[in-house]
Amino acid sequence: MSEKNEKTDRFDRLSVFKTYKLYVGGKFPRSESGRVYEVSDTKGNWLANAPLSSRKDARDAVVAARKAFGGWSGATAYNRGQILYRVAEMLEGRREQFVREVADAEGLSKSKAAAVVDATIDRWVWYAGWTDKIAQVVGGGNPVAGPFFNLSTPEPTGVVAVLAPQESSFLGLVSVVAPVIATGNTAIVIASERSPLPALSLGEVLATSDLPGGVVNVLSGRTAEIAAPLASHQDVNAIDLAGADDVLAKELEIAAADNLKRVLRPQAVDYSATPGIDRMTAFLETKTVWHPTGSLGASGSSY
Amino acid sequence: MASAFEYAPAPESRSVVDIAPSYGLFIDGEFVEAADGKVFKTVSPATEEVLSEIAQAGEADVDRAVRAARKAFEKWSALPGAERAKYLFRIARIIQERSRELAVLETLDNGKPIKETRDADLPLVAAHFFYYAGWADKLDHAGFGANPRPLGVAGQVIPWNFPLLMLAWKIAPALATGNTVVLKPAETTPLSALFFADICRQAGLPKGVVNILPGYGDAGAALVEHPDVDKVAFTGSTAVGKAIARQVAGTDKKVTLELGGKGANIVFDDAPIDQAVEGIVTGIFFNQGQVCCAGSRLLVQESIQDELLDSLKRRLSTLRLGDPLDKNTDIGAINSAEQLSRITTLVEAGEAEGAERWSPACELPSSGYWFAPTLFTNVTQAHTIARDEIFGPVLSVLSFRTPDEAVAKANNSQYGLSAGIWTEKGSRILAVAGKLRAGVIWSNTFNKFDPTSPFGGYKESGFGREGGRHGLEAYLDV
């Protein structure tokens, strides 16, 4: 972006600015409120005007995420893995753009930003490989003391509101979004308040990656303002508070109790380290299904 | 109708259990009085006879017990897993040895039939300790990484419907993983937990590892709020569960909640009717329906509704209600006057909203708290009795035409704990089970429990799982 600004000083060609938009239900709306806010780099230079989402945008995103849930959670794990891998392919293709955006957002040198973007793409690939393995790792048959067959399977909890980390605008973002959707949930993501541009660009990548519309919805704006209606929304099943400070996190956790949302509290995370499976299991339910097997009693067969 | 089976009374002897006239709180290995000297009485719901006078825990007692548990935690968590396992195996064995005594005690204090305490509760209680005993020295292999650590002091609050079983569900995994425990049993059923304290003594369990604080909701709230409690485990109503979720917000406390349910028991037209009828009866009349995962909504395919209801009514007419200590009793007493009035209020709402009430001819004993097995037909999804948890022997019958409609109706609930599916078609079982938003699904059976099997709800039925490998997670720092 800073490059773009430099170009505006030249007379031969004016660069084309991008109007950053939200990503909701597979479409790119402006905020219904018509509001924007200034996004600048770490030195204070203006980068773009990002949408300042409203409560209504948050509620629209919930509707989109709910609508997408049946199809996405019902897709085969293999299919979900294929689509997530395709996201990584698209990210790789836009690598230069993200390097620029991450460098501006986080005040990193080109090479450091490139390392962050590479790690982010690798992170996405890592989660793409999890879709068809998590059930084998955390589910399974239970040796019941009786004539029953009984199987525990993990299932997505539903619509998950994700407050993306504030500092790590891209690697942190992907580290909290990918596990939520890899397991079949749908997500409403609130981008880093100060550095929302990589998240909004991620929306463009997702739109071109065979990911059904509504599976991931990206909102930018004031985290506290957007998170409040999501935390109290009766059709949201879980909330990841990664991007909330302690005061906001407590407030949102109290609101989330109203329909017993699953809550992942903020915690110190090193996003550059290999993640465990916690961010996936936090948004999974375990379903245990029983069936009689018939038994061989003293009098012989009962089947 | 006059029963074809006239049974002579066959009461289990009370002489196997010796109930003291009074009990203290169990803190740091000792029975002690409450700090403020308060006591309450526990009665037999079948006769209203006072069984014993119990010390009533208050805030000061909670603090004392948590401090005892904290002190004990240091040594208990440092013990090799194999040693902790041996304590738990001892407890499991002592429970087995004393199971007849405990079964009679539980029946007296809770009002449930001896048949159920003897054949369901007690075997499961022992099995839970036995199962989790075996995990204590194998935690490295439980899938939570190497050397997973305990959380510290677990504050546990349990309900009155399965007093000793809920204790086992809470205490066995907590101790196996190296935590220490402060447990508050329900005010109407404190006795079996106090007898468990004696079992801990017999097993030689170190002082302070298990503390038992009989008391009311205020003691439970104080326990949940105590700053030195690291883990909160609660089984009970959704309303209290939500209050707890608010209480722990912004803290580091790990929480699991096992809350209410309004389980759908779905009977398809190809189901074996006689088996389904038995399953429906088990689903809603087991433990007088005072079961969070009860199959309290019967969804029956329209084409077989009349046939099924005829069979069901015929079967209900053979249930025997009365003295819980009688070995032939199917339906015992409701746990308390308070619960009885809650059931009565909801049933009156059902009638007022136009549902049709039916009960078999059934004589209720003149003292104690009793409610006849009841079923409602002409129930719609909008009816209170189709939405609210009644927690009593009351079945609401709804019908459906297609599997999709059955799924939609079953999922039309704030709860998501259990469901039942009755059909001979395997693909239908798997398809429907996959679509139901519930934590436990019984196909062609109902209300089966096992320590190896994760149990817990979706949606407002709470979070976390108890039982199985999954049950360990709640007590580990993972």
mmCIF file with all atom_site columns, N, CA, C and O in Angstrom, chain A residues 138 142 145 148 150 152 155-157 253-254 257-258 260 262 265 285-292, chain B residues 242 246 249-251 253 259 433 436-437 439 441 443-444 448 450 453-454 457-459 462 465 470:
data_model
loop_
_atom_site.group_PDB
_atom_site.id
_atom_site.type_symbol
_atom_site.label_atom_id
_atom_site.label_alt_id
_atom_site.label_comp_id
_atom_site.label_asym_id
_atom_site.label_entity_id
_atom_site.label_seq_id
_atom_site.pdbx_PDB_ins_code
_atom_site.Cartn_x
_atom_site.Cartn_y
_atom_site.Cartn_z
_atom_site.occupancy
_atom_site.B_iso_or_equiv
_atom_site.pdbx_formal_charge
_atom_site.auth_seq_id
_atom_site.auth_comp_id
_atom_site.auth_asym_id
_atom_site.auth_atom_id
_atom_site.pdbx_PDB_model_num
ATOM 1   N N  . VAL A 1 138 ? -10.140 -38.045 18.069 1.00 0.00 ? 138 VAL A N  1
ATOM 2   C CA . VAL A 1 138 ? -10.915 -37.752 19.280 1.00 0.00 ? 138 VAL A CA 1
ATOM 3   C C  . VAL A 1 138 ? -12.221 -38.538 19.384 1.00 0.00 ? 138 VAL A C  1
ATOM 4   O O  . VAL A 1 138 ? -12.962 -38.370 20.344 1.00 0.00 ? 138 VAL A O  1
ATOM 5   N N  . ASN A 1 142 ? -16.506 -47.363 22.128 1.00 0.00 ? 142 ASN A N  1
ATOM 6   C CA . ASN A 1 142 ? -16.333 -47.509 23.572 1.00 0.00 ? 142 ASN A CA 1
ATOM 7   C C  . ASN A 1 142 ? -16.660 -48.940 23.989 1.00 0.00 ? 142 ASN A C  1
ATOM 8   O O  . ASN A 1 142 ? -17.695 -49.466 23.602 1.00 0.00 ? 142 ASN A O  1
ATOM 9   N N  . ALA A 1 145 ? -19.828 -52.328 28.903 1.00 0.00 ? 145 ALA A N  1
ATOM 10  C CA . ALA A 1 145 ? -20.012 -53.584 29.642 1.00 0.00 ? 145 ALA A CA 1
ATOM 11  C C  . ALA A 1 145 ? -21.435 -54.095 29.455 1.00 0.00 ? 145 ALA A C  1
ATOM 12  O O  . ALA A 1 145 ? -22.237 -54.093 30.381 1.00 0.00 ? 145 ALA A O  1
ATOM 13  N N  . PHE A 1 148 ? -23.994 -53.975 23.762 1.00 0.00 ? 148 PHE A N  1
ATOM 14  C CA . PHE A 1 148 ? -24.244 -52.779 22.966 1.00 0.00 ? 148 PHE A CA 1
ATOM 15  C C  . PHE A 1 148 ? -23.024 -52.409 22.143 1.00 0.00 ? 148 PHE A C  1
ATOM 16  O O  . PHE A 1 148 ? -21.890 -52.627 22.563 1.00 0.00 ? 148 PHE A O  1
ATOM 17  N N  . ASN A 1 150 ? -21.379 -49.037 20.656 1.00 0.00 ? 150 ASN A N  1
ATOM 18  C CA . ASN A 1 150 ? -21.516 -47.617 21.000 1.00 0.00 ? 150 ASN A CA 1
ATOM 19  C C  . ASN A 1 150 ? -20.308 -46.843 20.519 1.00 0.00 ? 150 ASN A C  1
ATOM 20  O O  . ASN A 1 150 ? -19.182 -47.266 20.675 1.00 0.00 ? 150 ASN A O  1
ATOM 21  N N  . SER A 1 152 ? -18.517 -42.968 19.715 1.00 0.00 ? 152 SER A N  1
ATOM 22  C CA . SER A 1 152 ? -18.472 -41.525 19.943 1.00 0.00 ? 152 SER A CA 1
ATOM 23  C C  . SER A 1 152 ? -17.842 -40.827 18.745 1.00 0.00 ? 152 SER A C  1
ATOM 24  O O  . SER A 1 152 ? -16.771 -41.210 18.295 1.00 0.00 ? 152 SER A O  1
ATOM 25  N N  . GLU A 1 155 ? -18.673 -33.759 16.431 1.00 0.00 ? 155 GLU A N  1
ATOM 26  C CA . GLU A 1 155 ? -19.454 -32.996 15.459 1.00 0.00 ? 155 GLU A CA 1
ATOM 27  C C  . GLU A 1 155 ? -19.258 -31.513 15.722 1.00 0.00 ? 155 GLU A C  1
ATOM 28  O O  . GLU A 1 155 ? -19.068 -31.106 16.867 1.00 0.00 ? 155 GLU A O  1
ATOM 29  N N  . PRO A 1 156 ? -19.329 -30.698 14.672 1.00 0.00 ? 156 PRO A N  1
ATOM 30  C CA . PRO A 1 156 ? -19.176 -29.257 14.874 1.00 0.00 ? 156 PRO A CA 1
ATOM 31  C C  . PRO A 1 156 ? -20.282 -28.720 15.755 1.00 0.00 ? 156 PRO A C  1
ATOM 32  O O  . PRO A 1 156 ? -21.415 -29.194 15.702 1.00 0.00 ? 156 PRO A O  1
ATOM 33  N N  . THR A 1 157 ? -19.940 -27.713 16.568 1.00 0.00 ? 157 THR A N  1
ATOM 34  C CA . THR A 1 157 ? -20.928 -27.177 17.488 1.00 0.00 ? 157 THR A CA 1
ATOM 35  C C  . THR A 1 157 ? -21.886 -26.217 16.794 1.00 0.00 ? 157 THR A C  1
ATOM 36  O O  . THR A 1 157 ? -22.986 -25.996 17.264 1.00 0.00 ? 157 THR A O  1
ATOM 37  N N  . GLU A 1 253 ? -18.135 -13.123 27.975 1.00 0.00 ? 253 GLU A N  1
ATOM 38  C CA . GLU A 1 253 ? -18.371 -14.456 28.540 1.00 0.00 ? 253 GLU A CA 1
ATOM 39  C C  . GLU A 1 253 ? -19.676 -14.469 29.331 1.00 0.00 ? 253 GLU A C  1
ATOM 40  O O  . GLU A 1 253 ? -20.430 -15.447 29.300 1.00 0.00 ? 253 GLU A O  1
ATOM 41  N N  . ILE A 1 254 ? -19.945 -13.379 30.023 1.00 0.00 ? 254 ILE A N  1
ATOM 42  C CA . ILE A 1 254 ? -21.211 -13.288 30.767 1.00 0.00 ? 254 ILE A CA 1
ATOM 43  C C  . ILE A 1 254 ? -22.391 -13.291 29.801 1.00 0.00 ? 254 ILE A C  1
ATOM 44  O O  . ILE A 1 254 ? -23.376 -14.015 29.983 1.00 0.00 ? 254 ILE A O  1
ATOM 45  N N  . ALA A 1 257 ? -23.211 -16.676 28.370 1.00 0.00 ? 257 ALA A N  1
ATOM 46  C CA . ALA A 1 257 ? -23.838 -17.658 29.265 1.00 0.00 ? 257 ALA A CA 1
ATOM 47  C C  . ALA A 1 257 ? -25.334 -17.774 29.012 1.00 0.00 ? 257 ALA A C  1
ATOM 48  O O  . ALA A 1 257 ? -25.958 -18.776 29.343 1.00 0.00 ? 257 ALA A O  1
ATOM 49  N N  . ASP A 1 258 ? -25.881 -16.759 28.388 1.00 0.00 ? 258 ASP A N  1
ATOM 50  C CA . ASP A 1 258 ? -27.325 -16.723 28.214 1.00 0.00 ? 258 ASP A CA 1
ATOM 51  C C  . ASP A 1 258 ? -27.872 -17.900 27.429 1.00 0.00 ? 258 ASP A C  1
ATOM 52  O O  . ASP A 1 258 ? -28.972 -18.383 27.695 1.00 0.00 ? 258 ASP A O  1
ATOM 53  N N  . LEU A 1 260 ? -25.627 -20.516 26.866 1.00 0.00 ? 260 LEU A N  1
ATOM 54  C CA . LEU A 1 260 ? -24.573 -21.492 27.129 1.00 0.00 ? 260 LEU A CA 1
ATOM 55  C C  . LEU A 1 260 ? -23.690 -21.745 25.918 1.00 0.00 ? 260 LEU A C  1
ATOM 56  O O  . LEU A 1 260 ? -23.402 -22.889 25.571 1.00 0.00 ? 260 LEU A O  1
ATOM 57  N N  . ARG A 1 262 ? -20.366 -22.149 23.868 1.00 0.00 ? 262 ARG A N  1
ATOM 58  C CA . ARG A 1 262 ? -19.030 -22.639 24.176 1.00 0.00 ? 262 ARG A CA 1
ATOM 59  C C  . ARG A 1 262 ? -18.094 -21.433 24.094 1.00 0.00 ? 262 ARG A C  1
ATOM 60  O O  . ARG A 1 262 ? -18.126 -20.700 23.105 1.00 0.00 ? 262 ARG A O  1
ATOM 61  N N  . ARG A 1 265 ? -11.596 -18.885 26.072 1.00 0.00 ? 265 ARG A N  1
ATOM 62  C CA . ARG A 1 265 ? -11.083 -17.644 26.664 1.00 0.00 ? 265 ARG A CA 1
ATOM 63  C C  . ARG A 1 265 ? -9.776  -17.237 25.999 1.00 0.00 ? 265 ARG A C  1
ATOM 64  O O  . ARG A 1 265 ? -9.055  -18.073 25.471 1.00 0.00 ? 265 ARG A O  1
ATOM 65  N N  . GLU A 1 285 ? -18.598 -31.005 19.504 1.00 0.00 ? 285 GLU A N  1
ATOM 66  C CA . GLU A 1 285 ? -19.418 -31.742 20.462 1.00 0.00 ? 285 GLU A CA 1
ATOM 67  C C  . GLU A 1 285 ? -19.126 -33.228 20.245 1.00 0.00 ? 285 GLU A C  1
ATOM 68  O O  . GLU A 1 285 ? -18.804 -33.637 19.138 1.00 0.00 ? 285 GLU A O  1
ATOM 69  N N  . THR A 1 286 ? -19.247 -34.000 21.300 1.00 0.00 ? 286 THR A N  1
ATOM 70  C CA . THR A 1 286 ? -19.104 -35.444 21.144 1.00 0.00 ? 286 THR A CA 1
ATOM 71  C C  . THR A 1 286 ? -20.486 -36.077 21.190 1.00 0.00 ? 286 THR A C  1
ATOM 72  O O  . THR A 1 286 ? -21.232 -35.884 22.143 1.00 0.00 ? 286 THR A O  1
ATOM 73  N N  . LYS A 1 287 ? -20.801 -36.793 20.127 1.00 0.00 ? 287 LYS A N  1
ATOM 74  C CA . LYS A 1 287 ? -22.092 -37.497 20.085 1.00 0.00 ? 287 LYS A CA 1
ATOM 75  C C  . LYS A 1 287 ? -21.837 -38.994 20.264 1.00 0.00 ? 287 LYS A C  1
ATOM 76  O O  . LYS A 1 287 ? -20.997 -39.571 19.572 1.00 0.00 ? 287 LYS A O  1
ATOM 77  N N  . THR A 1 288 ? -22.537 -39.603 21.199 1.00 0.00 ? 288 THR A N  1
ATOM 78  C CA . THR A 1 288 ? -22.369 -41.031 21.434 1.00 0.00 ? 288 THR A CA 1
ATOM 79  C C  . THR A 1 288 ? -23.649 -41.758 21.039 1.00 0.00 ? 288 THR A C  1
ATOM 80  O O  . THR A 1 288 ? -24.725 -41.448 21.542 1.00 0.00 ? 288 THR A O  1
ATOM 81  N N  . VAL A 1 289 ? -23.530 -42.679 20.105 1.00 0.00 ? 289 VAL A N  1
ATOM 82  C CA . VAL A 1 289 ? -24.695 -43.407 19.603 1.00 0.00 ? 289 VAL A CA 1
ATOM 83  C C  . VAL A 1 289 ? -24.621 -44.864 20.048 1.00 0.00 ? 289 VAL A C  1
ATOM 84  O O  . VAL A 1 289 ? -23.587 -45.519 19.877 1.00 0.00 ? 289 VAL A O  1
ATOM 85  N N  . TRP A 1 290 ? -25.712 -45.331 20.641 1.00 0.00 ? 290 TRP A N  1
ATOM 86  C CA . TRP A 1 290 ? -25.783 -46.699 21.155 1.00 0.00 ? 290 TRP A CA 1
ATOM 87  C C  . TRP A 1 290 ? -26.698 -47.545 20.284 1.00 0.00 ? 290 TRP A C  1
ATOM 88  O O  . TRP A 1 290 ? -27.709 -47.062 19.785 1.00 0.00 ? 290 TRP A O  1
ATOM 89  N N  . HIS A 1 291 ? -26.368 -48.833 20.190 1.00 0.00 ? 291 HIS A N  1
ATOM 90  C CA . HIS A 1 291 ? -27.282 -49.782 19.574 1.00 0.00 ? 291 HIS A CA 1
ATOM 91  C C  . HIS A 1 291 ? -27.051 -51.156 20.193 1.00 0.00 ? 291 HIS A C  1
ATOM 92  O O  . HIS A 1 291 ? -25.900 -51.517 20.445 1.00 0.00 ? 291 HIS A O  1
ATOM 93  N N  . PRO A 1 292 ? -28.132 -51.898 20.433 1.00 0.00 ? 292 PRO A N  1
ATOM 94  C CA . PRO A 1 292 ? -27.930 -53.260 20.953 1.00 0.00 ? 292 PRO A CA 1
ATOM 95  C C  . PRO A 1 292 ? -27.195 -54.115 19.929 1.00 0.00 ? 292 PRO A C  1
ATOM 96  O O  . PRO A 1 292 ? -27.337 -53.899 18.723 1.00 0.00 ? 292 PRO A O  1
ATOM 97  N N  . LYS B 2 242 ? -26.579 -21.687 33.871 1.00 0.00 ? 242 LYS B N  1
ATOM 98  C CA . LYS B 2 242 ? -26.304 -20.376 33.279 1.00 0.00 ? 242 LYS B CA 1
ATOM 99  C C  . LYS B 2 242 ? -25.748 -19.419 34.332 1.00 0.00 ? 242 LYS B C  1
ATOM 100 O O  . LYS B 2 242 ? -24.838 -18.632 34.053 1.00 0.00 ? 242 LYS B O  1
ATOM 101 N N  . ARG B 2 246 ? -22.058 -17.516 34.286 1.00 0.00 ? 246 ARG B N  1
ATOM 102 C CA . ARG B 2 246 ? -21.820 -16.089 34.502 1.00 0.00 ? 246 ARG B CA 1
ATOM 103 C C  . ARG B 2 246 ? -20.845 -15.862 35.644 1.00 0.00 ? 246 ARG B C  1
ATOM 104 O O  . ARG B 2 246 ? -19.975 -14.995 35.584 1.00 0.00 ? 246 ARG B O  1
ATOM 105 N N  . ALA B 2 249 ? -17.219 -16.346 34.662 1.00 0.00 ? 249 ALA B N  1
ATOM 106 C CA . ALA B 2 249 ? -16.722 -15.527 33.555 1.00 0.00 ? 249 ALA B CA 1
ATOM 107 C C  . ALA B 2 249 ? -15.555 -14.665 34.025 1.00 0.00 ? 249 ALA B C  1
ATOM 108 O O  . ALA B 2 249 ? -15.585 -14.099 35.119 1.00 0.00 ? 249 ALA B O  1
ATOM 109 N N  . GLY B 2 250 ? -14.546 -14.596 33.198 1.00 0.00 ? 250 GLY B N  1
ATOM 110 C CA . GLY B 2 250 ? -13.401 -13.761 33.514 1.00 0.00 ? 250 GLY B CA 1
ATOM 111 C C  . GLY B 2 250 ? -12.428 -14.367 34.509 1.00 0.00 ? 250 GLY B C  1
ATOM 112 O O  . GLY B 2 250 ? -11.478 -13.723 34.921 1.00 0.00 ? 250 GLY B O  1
ATOM 113 N N  . THR B 2 251 ? -12.674 -15.601 34.916 1.00 0.00 ? 251 THR B N  1
ATOM 114 C CA . THR B 2 251 ? -11.741 -16.281 35.817 1.00 0.00 ? 251 THR B CA 1
ATOM 115 C C  . THR B 2 251 ? -10.984 -17.347 35.021 1.00 0.00 ? 251 THR B C  1
ATOM 116 O O  . THR B 2 251 ? -11.251 -17.551 33.844 1.00 0.00 ? 251 THR B O  1
ATOM 117 N N  . LYS B 2 253 ? -11.131 -20.450 35.976 1.00 0.00 ? 253 LYS B N  1
ATOM 118 C CA . LYS B 2 253 ? -11.760 -21.721 36.345 1.00 0.00 ? 253 LYS B CA 1
ATOM 119 C C  . LYS B 2 253 ? -12.241 -22.497 35.122 1.00 0.00 ? 253 LYS B C  1
ATOM 120 O O  . LYS B 2 253 ? -12.894 -21.935 34.247 1.00 0.00 ? 253 LYS B O  1
ATOM 121 N N  . LEU B 2 259 ? -26.619 -30.249 32.134 1.00 0.00 ? 259 LEU B N  1
ATOM 122 C CA . LEU B 2 259 ? -27.854 -29.553 32.498 1.00 0.00 ? 259 LEU B CA 1
ATOM 123 C C  . LEU B 2 259 ? -29.092 -30.298 32.010 1.00 0.00 ? 259 LEU B C  1
ATOM 124 O O  . LEU B 2 259 ? -29.077 -31.498 31.853 1.00 0.00 ? 259 LEU B O  1
ATOM 125 N N  . ALA B 2 433 ? -29.638 -40.400 13.342 1.00 0.00 ? 433 ALA B N  1
ATOM 126 C CA . ALA B 2 433 ? -28.698 -40.122 14.438 1.00 0.00 ? 433 ALA B CA 1
ATOM 127 C C  . ALA B 2 433 ? -27.727 -39.020 14.026 1.00 0.00 ? 433 ALA B C  1
ATOM 128 O O  . ALA B 2 433 ? -27.356 -38.167 14.836 1.00 0.00 ? 433 ALA B O  1
ATOM 129 N N  . LEU B 2 436 ? -29.537 -35.546 14.386 1.00 0.00 ? 436 LEU B N  1
ATOM 130 C CA . LEU B 2 436 ? -30.043 -35.090 15.680 1.00 0.00 ? 436 LEU B CA 1
ATOM 131 C C  . LEU B 2 436 ? -28.967 -34.321 16.419 1.00 0.00 ? 436 LEU B C  1
ATOM 132 O O  . LEU B 2 436 ? -27.805 -34.740 16.470 1.00 0.00 ? 436 LEU B O  1
ATOM 133 N N  . ARG B 2 437 ? -29.339 -33.189 16.977 1.00 0.00 ? 437 ARG B N  1
ATOM 134 C CA . ARG B 2 437 ? -28.389 -32.370 17.735 1.00 0.00 ? 437 ARG B CA 1
ATOM 135 C C  . ARG B 2 437 ? -28.500 -32.765 19.211 1.00 0.00 ? 437 ARG B C  1
ATOM 136 O O  . ARG B 2 437 ? -29.150 -32.077 20.005 1.00 0.00 ? 437 ARG B O  1
ATOM 137 N N  . GLY B 2 439 ? -26.265 -35.112 22.470 1.00 0.00 ? 439 GLY B N  1
ATOM 138 C CA . GLY B 2 439 ? -24.997 -35.711 22.856 1.00 0.00 ? 439 GLY B CA 1
ATOM 139 C C  . GLY B 2 439 ? -25.022 -37.219 22.990 1.00 0.00 ? 439 GLY B C  1
ATOM 140 O O  . GLY B 2 439 ? -23.996 -37.881 22.841 1.00 0.00 ? 439 GLY B O  1
ATOM 141 N N  . ILE B 2 441 ? -27.329 -40.648 21.842 1.00 0.00 ? 441 ILE B N  1
ATOM 142 C CA . ILE B 2 441 ? -28.453 -41.152 21.069 1.00 0.00 ? 441 ILE B CA 1
ATOM 143 C C  . ILE B 2 441 ? -28.544 -42.660 21.243 1.00 0.00 ? 441 ILE B C  1
ATOM 144 O O  . ILE B 2 441 ? -27.578 -43.389 21.014 1.00 0.00 ? 441 ILE B O  1
ATOM 145 N N  . SER B 2 443 ? -30.279 -45.971 19.967 1.00 0.00 ? 443 SER B N  1
ATOM 146 C CA . SER B 2 443 ? -31.128 -46.551 18.940 1.00 0.00 ? 443 SER B CA 1
ATOM 147 C C  . SER B 2 443 ? -31.561 -47.942 19.398 1.00 0.00 ? 443 SER B C  1
ATOM 148 O O  . SER B 2 443 ? -30.743 -48.752 19.834 1.00 0.00 ? 443 SER B O  1
ATOM 149 N N  . ASN B 2 444 ? -32.858 -48.157 19.321 1.00 0.00 ? 444 ASN B N  1
ATOM 150 C CA . ASN B 2 444 ? -33.473 -49.413 19.757 1.00 0.00 ? 444 ASN B CA 1
ATOM 151 C C  . ASN B 2 444 ? -33.108 -49.788 21.192 1.00 0.00 ? 444 ASN B C  1
ATOM 152 O O  . ASN B 2 444 ? -33.031 -50.972 21.545 1.00 0.00 ? 444 ASN B O  1
ATOM 153 N N  . LYS B 2 448 ? -29.268 -46.066 28.639 1.00 0.00 ? 448 LYS B N  1
ATOM 154 C CA . LYS B 2 448 ? -28.151 -46.942 28.966 1.00 0.00 ? 448 LYS B CA 1
ATOM 155 C C  . LYS B 2 448 ? -26.940 -46.078 29.304 1.00 0.00 ? 448 LYS B C  1
ATOM 156 O O  . LYS B 2 448 ? -26.706 -45.052 28.668 1.00 0.00 ? 448 LYS B O  1
ATOM 157 N N  . ASP B 2 450 ? -22.695 -46.138 30.792 1.00 0.00 ? 450 ASP B N  1
ATOM 158 C CA . ASP B 2 450 ? -21.513 -46.960 30.981 1.00 0.00 ? 450 ASP B CA 1
ATOM 159 C C  . ASP B 2 450 ? -20.323 -46.028 31.221 1.00 0.00 ? 450 ASP B C  1
ATOM 160 O O  . ASP B 2 450 ? -20.221 -44.983 30.584 1.00 0.00 ? 450 ASP B O  1
ATOM 161 N N  . SER B 2 453 ? -18.305 -44.538 28.308 1.00 0.00 ? 453 SER B N  1
ATOM 162 C CA . SER B 2 453 ? -18.975 -43.801 27.243 1.00 0.00 ? 453 SER B CA 1
ATOM 163 C C  . SER B 2 453 ? -19.184 -42.341 27.589 1.00 0.00 ? 453 SER B C  1
ATOM 164 O O  . SER B 2 453 ? -19.821 -42.035 28.592 1.00 0.00 ? 453 SER B O  1
ATOM 165 N N  . PRO B 2 454 ? -18.685 -41.431 26.766 1.00 0.00 ? 454 PRO B N  1
ATOM 166 C CA . PRO B 2 454 ? -18.889 -40.013 27.023 1.00 0.00 ? 454 PRO B CA 1
ATOM 167 C C  . PRO B 2 454 ? -20.371 -39.667 27.069 1.00 0.00 ? 454 PRO B C  1
ATOM 168 O O  . PRO B 2 454 ? -21.149 -40.142 26.242 1.00 0.00 ? 454 PRO B O  1
ATOM 169 N N  . GLY B 2 457 ? -24.200 -32.874 26.815 1.00 0.00 ? 457 GLY B N  1
ATOM 170 C CA . GLY B 2 457 ? -25.164 -32.287 25.902 1.00 0.00 ? 457 GLY B CA 1
ATOM 171 C C  . GLY B 2 457 ? -24.638 -31.332 24.869 1.00 0.00 ? 457 GLY B C  1
ATOM 172 O O  . GLY B 2 457 ? -23.532 -30.819 24.962 1.00 0.00 ? 457 GLY B O  1
ATOM 173 N N  . TYR B 2 458 ? -25.470 -31.105 23.862 1.00 0.00 ? 458 TYR B N  1
ATOM 174 C CA . TYR B 2 458 ? -25.322 -30.016 22.908 1.00 0.00 ? 458 TYR B CA 1
ATOM 175 C C  . TYR B 2 458 ? -26.135 -28.840 23.472 1.00 0.00 ? 458 TYR B C  1
ATOM 176 O O  . TYR B 2 458 ? -26.897 -28.968 24.413 1.00 0.00 ? 458 TYR B O  1
ATOM 177 N N  . LYS B 2 459 ? -26.017 -27.723 22.808 1.00 0.00 ? 459 LYS B N  1
ATOM 178 C CA . LYS B 2 459 ? -26.836 -26.541 23.069 1.00 0.00 ? 459 LYS B CA 1
ATOM 179 C C  . LYS B 2 459 ? -26.933 -26.220 24.571 1.00 0.00 ? 459 LYS B C  1
ATOM 180 O O  . LYS B 2 459 ? -25.938 -26.234 25.285 1.00 0.00 ? 459 LYS B O  1
ATOM 181 N N  . GLY B 2 462 ? -25.676 -27.992 28.223 1.00 0.00 ? 462 GLY B N  1
ATOM 182 C CA . GLY B 2 462 ? -24.408 -27.843 28.934 1.00 0.00 ? 462 GLY B CA 1
ATOM 183 C C  . GLY B 2 462 ? -23.195 -28.119 28.093 1.00 0.00 ? 462 GLY B C  1
ATOM 184 O O  . GLY B 2 462 ? -23.302 -28.439 26.915 1.00 0.00 ? 462 GLY B O  1
ATOM 185 N N  . ARG B 2 465 ? -17.981 -33.331 28.589 1.00 0.00 ? 465 ARG B N  1
ATOM 186 C CA . ARG B 2 465 ? -18.468 -34.703 28.610 1.00 0.00 ? 465 ARG B CA 1
ATOM 187 C C  . ARG B 2 465 ? -17.969 -35.376 29.871 1.00 0.00 ? 465 ARG B C  1
ATOM 188 O O  . ARG B 2 465 ? -16.845 -35.128 30.324 1.00 0.00 ? 465 ARG B O  1
ATOM 189 N N  . HIS B 2 470 ? -12.948 -38.954 27.259 1.00 0.00 ? 470 HIS B N  1
ATOM 190 C CA . HIS B 2 470 ? -13.343 -37.552 27.185 1.00 0.00 ? 470 HIS B CA 1
ATOM 191 C C  . HIS B 2 470 ? -13.526 -36.948 28.571 1.00 0.00 ? 470 HIS B C  1
ATOM 192 O O  . HIS B 2 470 ? -13.299 -35.767 28.776 1.00 0.00 ? 470 HIS B O  1
#
